[in-house]
mmCIF file with all atom_site columns, C-alpha atoms in Angstrom:
data_model
loop_
_atom_site.group_PDB
_atom_site.id
_atom_site.type_symbol
_atom_site.label_atom_id
_atom_site.label_alt_id
_atom_site.label_comp_id
_atom_site.label_asym_id
_atom_site.label_entity_id
_atom_site.label_seq_id
_atom_site.pdbx_PDB_ins_code
_atom_site.Cartn_x
_atom_site.Cartn_y
_atom_site.Cartn_z
_atom_site.occupancy
_atom_site.B_iso_or_equiv
_atom_site.pdbx_formal_charge
_atom_site.auth_seq_id
_atom_site.auth_comp_id
_atom_site.auth_asym_id
_atom_site.auth_atom_id
_atom_site.pdbx_PDB_model_num
ATOM 1   C CA . MET B 1 1   ? -1.053  -0.678 -30.545 1.00 0.00 ? 6   MET B CA 1
ATOM 2   C CA . ASP B 1 2   ? -3.992  -0.086 -32.802 1.00 0.00 ? 7   ASP B CA 1
ATOM 3   C CA . ALA B 1 3   ? -3.157  -1.491 -36.251 1.00 0.00 ? 8   ALA B CA 1
ATOM 4   C CA . ILE B 1 4   ? -5.520  1.058  -37.793 1.00 0.00 ? 9   ILE B CA 1
ATOM 5   C CA . ILE B 1 5   ? -3.278  3.993  -36.836 1.00 0.00 ? 10  ILE B CA 1
ATOM 6   C CA . GLU B 1 6   ? -0.287  2.190  -38.334 1.00 0.00 ? 11  GLU B CA 1
ATOM 7   C CA . GLN B 1 7   ? -2.128  1.639  -41.613 1.00 0.00 ? 12  GLN B CA 1
ATOM 8   C CA . LYS B 1 8   ? -3.563  5.155  -41.760 1.00 0.00 ? 13  LYS B CA 1
ATOM 9   C CA . SER B 1 9   ? -0.238  6.809  -41.015 1.00 0.00 ? 14  SER B CA 1
ATOM 10  C CA . PHE B 1 10  ? 1.496   4.674  -43.650 1.00 0.00 ? 15  PHE B CA 1
ATOM 11  C CA . ARG B 1 11  ? -1.140  5.503  -46.286 1.00 0.00 ? 16  ARG B CA 1
ATOM 12  C CA . PHE B 1 12  ? -0.887  9.155  -45.275 1.00 0.00 ? 17  PHE B CA 1
ATOM 13  C CA . ALA B 1 13  ? 2.907   9.032  -45.746 1.00 0.00 ? 18  ALA B CA 1
ATOM 14  C CA . ILE B 1 14  ? 2.392   7.633  -49.243 1.00 0.00 ? 19  ILE B CA 1
ATOM 15  C CA . ARG B 1 15  ? 0.027   10.520 -50.020 1.00 0.00 ? 20  ARG B CA 1
ATOM 16  C CA . ILE B 1 16  ? 2.622   12.967 -48.697 1.00 0.00 ? 21  ILE B CA 1
ATOM 17  C CA . VAL B 1 17  ? 5.402   11.471 -50.862 1.00 0.00 ? 22  VAL B CA 1
ATOM 18  C CA . ASN B 1 18  ? 3.197   11.649 -53.946 1.00 0.00 ? 23  ASN B CA 1
ATOM 19  C CA . PHE B 1 19  ? 2.105   15.151 -53.080 1.00 0.00 ? 24  PHE B CA 1
ATOM 20  C CA . TYR B 1 20  ? 5.756   16.166 -52.603 1.00 0.00 ? 25  TYR B CA 1
ATOM 21  C CA . ARG B 1 21  ? 6.516   14.928 -56.124 1.00 0.00 ? 26  ARG B CA 1
ATOM 22  C CA . PHE B 1 22  ? 3.569   16.891 -57.481 1.00 0.00 ? 27  PHE B CA 1
ATOM 23  C CA . LEU B 1 23  ? 4.675   20.096 -55.719 1.00 0.00 ? 28  LEU B CA 1
ATOM 24  C CA . ARG B 1 24  ? 8.263   19.696 -56.835 1.00 0.00 ? 29  ARG B CA 1
ATOM 25  C CA . TYR B 1 25  ? 7.789   18.735 -60.436 1.00 0.00 ? 30  TYR B CA 1
ATOM 26  C CA . GLN B 1 26  ? 4.450   20.309 -61.368 1.00 0.00 ? 31  GLN B CA 1
ATOM 27  C CA . LYS B 1 27  ? 4.375   23.408 -59.168 1.00 0.00 ? 32  LYS B CA 1
ATOM 28  C CA . LYS B 1 28  ? 8.164   23.924 -58.947 1.00 0.00 ? 33  LYS B CA 1
ATOM 29  C CA . GLU B 1 29  ? 7.941   24.456 -55.194 1.00 0.00 ? 34  GLU B CA 1
ATOM 30  C CA . PHE B 1 30  ? 11.064  23.244 -53.382 1.00 0.00 ? 35  PHE B CA 1
ATOM 31  C CA . VAL B 1 31  ? 11.208  24.609 -49.823 1.00 0.00 ? 36  VAL B CA 1
ATOM 32  C CA . LEU B 1 32  ? 7.766   24.108 -48.284 1.00 0.00 ? 37  LEU B CA 1
ATOM 33  C CA . SER B 1 33  ? 7.343   20.766 -50.004 1.00 0.00 ? 38  SER B CA 1
ATOM 34  C CA . LYS B 1 34  ? 10.523  19.449 -48.375 1.00 0.00 ? 39  LYS B CA 1
ATOM 35  C CA . GLN B 1 35  ? 9.279   20.500 -44.934 1.00 0.00 ? 40  GLN B CA 1
ATOM 36  C CA . LEU B 1 36  ? 5.967   18.779 -45.634 1.00 0.00 ? 41  LEU B CA 1
ATOM 37  C CA . LEU B 1 37  ? 7.758   15.623 -46.761 1.00 0.00 ? 42  LEU B CA 1
ATOM 38  C CA . ARG B 1 38  ? 9.843   15.489 -43.588 1.00 0.00 ? 43  ARG B CA 1
ATOM 39  C CA . SER B 1 39  ? 7.031   16.056 -41.114 1.00 0.00 ? 44  SER B CA 1
ATOM 40  C CA . GLY B 1 40  ? 4.383   14.066 -42.998 1.00 0.00 ? 45  GLY B CA 1
ATOM 41  C CA . THR B 1 41  ? 6.480   10.923 -43.268 1.00 0.00 ? 46  THR B CA 1
ATOM 42  C CA . SER B 1 42  ? 7.829   11.264 -39.745 1.00 0.00 ? 47  SER B CA 1
ATOM 43  C CA . ILE B 1 43  ? 4.388   10.627 -38.257 1.00 0.00 ? 48  ILE B CA 1
ATOM 44  C CA . GLY B 1 44  ? 4.330   6.976  -39.292 1.00 0.00 ? 49  GLY B CA 1
ATOM 45  C CA . ALA B 1 45  ? 8.005   6.499  -38.514 1.00 0.00 ? 50  ALA B CA 1
ATOM 46  C CA . ASN B 1 46  ? 7.440   7.579  -34.919 1.00 0.00 ? 51  ASN B CA 1
ATOM 47  C CA . ILE B 1 47  ? 4.384   5.339  -34.642 1.00 0.00 ? 52  ILE B CA 1
ATOM 48  C CA . ALA B 1 48  ? 6.562   2.439  -35.855 1.00 0.00 ? 53  ALA B CA 1
ATOM 49  C CA . GLU B 1 49  ? 9.171   3.333  -33.231 1.00 0.00 ? 54  GLU B CA 1
ATOM 50  C CA . ALA B 1 50  ? 6.481   3.374  -30.540 1.00 0.00 ? 55  ALA B CA 1
ATOM 51  C CA . GLU B 1 51  ? 5.760   -0.276 -31.304 1.00 0.00 ? 56  GLU B CA 1
ATOM 52  C CA . GLN B 1 52  ? 9.229   -1.099 -29.997 1.00 0.00 ? 57  GLN B CA 1
ATOM 53  C CA . ALA B 1 53  ? 8.983   1.123  -26.928 1.00 0.00 ? 58  ALA B CA 1
ATOM 54  C CA . GLN B 1 54  ? 10.822  -0.040 -23.852 1.00 0.00 ? 59  GLN B CA 1
ATOM 55  C CA . SER B 1 55  ? 8.190   1.224  -21.453 1.00 0.00 ? 60  SER B CA 1
ATOM 56  C CA . ARG B 1 56  ? 4.773   2.850  -21.306 1.00 0.00 ? 61  ARG B CA 1
ATOM 57  C CA . ALA B 1 57  ? 6.467   6.243  -20.877 1.00 0.00 ? 62  ALA B CA 1
ATOM 58  C CA . ASP B 1 58  ? 8.639   5.622  -23.946 1.00 0.00 ? 63  ASP B CA 1
ATOM 59  C CA . PHE B 1 59  ? 5.541   4.551  -25.912 1.00 0.00 ? 64  PHE B CA 1
ATOM 60  C CA . ILE B 1 60  ? 3.695   7.733  -24.959 1.00 0.00 ? 65  ILE B CA 1
ATOM 61  C CA . ALA B 1 61  ? 6.753   9.863  -25.734 1.00 0.00 ? 66  ALA B CA 1
ATOM 62  C CA . LYS B 1 62  ? 7.066   8.411  -29.256 1.00 0.00 ? 67  LYS B CA 1
ATOM 63  C CA . LEU B 1 63  ? 3.364   8.913  -29.928 1.00 0.00 ? 68  LEU B CA 1
ATOM 64  C CA . ASN B 1 64  ? 3.612   12.486 -28.665 1.00 0.00 ? 69  ASN B CA 1
ATOM 65  C CA . ILE B 1 65  ? 6.395   13.097 -31.176 1.00 0.00 ? 70  ILE B CA 1
ATOM 66  C CA . ALA B 1 66  ? 4.162   11.641 -33.902 1.00 0.00 ? 71  ALA B CA 1
ATOM 67  C CA . LEU B 1 67  ? 1.367   13.974 -32.767 1.00 0.00 ? 72  LEU B CA 1
ATOM 68  C CA . LYS B 1 68  ? 3.709   16.980 -32.934 1.00 0.00 ? 73  LYS B CA 1
ATOM 69  C CA . GLU B 1 69  ? 4.768   15.965 -36.437 1.00 0.00 ? 74  GLU B CA 1
ATOM 70  C CA . ALA B 1 70  ? 1.096   15.724 -37.434 1.00 0.00 ? 75  ALA B CA 1
ATOM 71  C CA . ALA B 1 71  ? 0.516   19.244 -36.096 1.00 0.00 ? 76  ALA B CA 1
ATOM 72  C CA . GLU B 1 72  ? 3.522   20.493 -38.070 1.00 0.00 ? 77  GLU B CA 1
ATOM 73  C CA . THR B 1 73  ? 2.256   18.741 -41.192 1.00 0.00 ? 78  THR B CA 1
ATOM 74  C CA . ASN B 1 74  ? -1.102  20.412 -40.712 1.00 0.00 ? 79  ASN B CA 1
ATOM 75  C CA . TYR B 1 75  ? 0.687   23.780 -40.571 1.00 0.00 ? 80  TYR B CA 1
ATOM 76  C CA . TRP B 1 76  ? 2.546   23.192 -43.853 1.00 0.00 ? 81  TRP B CA 1
ATOM 77  C CA . LEU B 1 77  ? -0.660  22.044 -45.536 1.00 0.00 ? 82  LEU B CA 1
ATOM 78  C CA . ARG B 1 78  ? -2.475  25.182 -44.405 1.00 0.00 ? 83  ARG B CA 1
ATOM 79  C CA . LEU B 1 79  ? 0.408   27.353 -45.596 1.00 0.00 ? 84  LEU B CA 1
ATOM 80  C CA . LEU B 1 80  ? 0.520   25.645 -48.989 1.00 0.00 ? 85  LEU B CA 1
ATOM 81  C CA . HIS B 1 81  ? -3.217  26.170 -49.322 1.00 0.00 ? 86  HIS B CA 1
ATOM 82  C CA . ALA B 1 82  ? -3.034  29.817 -48.260 1.00 0.00 ? 87  ALA B CA 1
ATOM 83  C CA . THR B 1 83  ? -0.298  30.458 -50.831 1.00 0.00 ? 88  THR B CA 1
ATOM 84  C CA . ASN B 1 84  ? -2.295  28.793 -53.615 1.00 0.00 ? 89  ASN B CA 1
ATOM 85  C CA . TYR B 1 85  ? -0.113  25.736 -54.100 1.00 0.00 ? 90  TYR B CA 1
ATOM 86  C CA . LEU B 1 86  ? -3.143  23.654 -53.086 1.00 0.00 ? 91  LEU B CA 1
ATOM 87  C CA . THR B 1 87  ? -6.653  24.008 -54.423 1.00 0.00 ? 92  THR B CA 1
ATOM 88  C CA . ASP B 1 88  ? -9.527  23.924 -51.950 1.00 0.00 ? 93  ASP B CA 1
ATOM 89  C CA . SER B 1 89  ? -10.413 20.339 -52.859 1.00 0.00 ? 94  SER B CA 1
ATOM 90  C CA . GLU B 1 90  ? -6.775  19.128 -52.697 1.00 0.00 ? 95  GLU B CA 1
ATOM 91  C CA . PHE B 1 91  ? -6.390  20.785 -49.305 1.00 0.00 ? 96  PHE B CA 1
ATOM 92  C CA . GLN B 1 92  ? -9.653  19.434 -47.873 1.00 0.00 ? 97  GLN B CA 1
ATOM 93  C CA . SER B 1 93  ? -8.830  15.870 -48.854 1.00 0.00 ? 98  SER B CA 1
ATOM 94  C CA . ILE B 1 94  ? -5.323  15.660 -47.396 1.00 0.00 ? 99  ILE B CA 1
ATOM 95  C CA . HIS B 1 95  ? -6.100  17.963 -44.452 1.00 0.00 ? 100 HIS B CA 1
ATOM 96  C CA . CYS B 1 96  ? -8.966  15.672 -43.374 1.00 0.00 ? 101 CYS B CA 1
ATOM 97  C CA . ASP B 1 97  ? -6.587  12.702 -43.408 1.00 0.00 ? 102 ASP B CA 1
ATOM 98  C CA . CYS B 1 98  ? -4.060  14.607 -41.313 1.00 0.00 ? 103 CYS B CA 1
ATOM 99  C CA . LYS B 1 99  ? -6.672  15.673 -38.764 1.00 0.00 ? 104 LYS B CA 1
ATOM 100 C CA . GLU B 1 100 ? -7.959  12.095 -38.515 1.00 0.00 ? 105 GLU B CA 1
ATOM 101 C CA . VAL B 1 101 ? -4.458  10.822 -37.707 1.00 0.00 ? 106 VAL B CA 1
ATOM 102 C CA . GLU B 1 102 ? -4.113  13.587 -35.100 1.00 0.00 ? 107 GLU B CA 1
ATOM 103 C CA . ARG B 1 103 ? -7.421  12.621 -33.458 1.00 0.00 ? 108 ARG B CA 1
ATOM 104 C CA . MET B 1 104 ? -6.468  8.951  -33.387 1.00 0.00 ? 109 MET B CA 1
ATOM 105 C CA . LEU B 1 105 ? -3.074  9.675  -31.854 1.00 0.00 ? 110 LEU B CA 1
ATOM 106 C CA . THR B 1 106 ? -4.648  11.921 -29.218 1.00 0.00 ? 111 THR B CA 1
ATOM 107 C CA . ALA B 1 107 ? -7.132  9.191  -28.295 1.00 0.00 ? 112 ALA B CA 1
ATOM 108 C CA . ILE B 1 108 ? -4.428  6.510  -28.046 1.00 0.00 ? 113 ILE B CA 1
ATOM 109 C CA . ILE B 1 109 ? -2.207  8.746  -25.909 1.00 0.00 ? 114 ILE B CA 1
ATOM 110 C CA . LYS B 1 110 ? -5.083  9.612  -23.567 1.00 0.00 ? 115 LYS B CA 1
ATOM 111 C CA . SER B 1 111 ? -6.194  5.997  -23.173 1.00 0.00 ? 116 SER B CA 1
ATOM 112 C CA . THR B 1 112 ? -2.621  4.814  -22.575 1.00 0.00 ? 117 THR B CA 1
ATOM 113 C CA . LYS B 1 113 ? -2.097  7.400  -19.843 1.00 0.00 ? 118 LYS B CA 1
ATOM 114 C CA . LYS B 1 114 ? -5.115  6.074  -17.882 1.00 0.00 ? 119 LYS B CA 1
#
């Protein structure tokens, strides 16, 4: 597997954890932030699981789960932005990271299927 996706997803998870703390303690937002924490950290966890896949199909399945979690994370980020928990600049920064992880996962899944 591409070590870059592992590193990026791990760094993204760290950003999500820190952002969760910010939302909880500074913005006093408890529901959406928890959903974001779950999906945003699950991306890297599923990528880590894919490293131990028992077959190519299992590998692709784990990465597809990671991709779905990235899509869900993107949804929560957009919702937090639309409800003014995120400023435009905060949203753009973390949203770009999320989209980059999504693109990388899509590329790895496509190339593995060939």
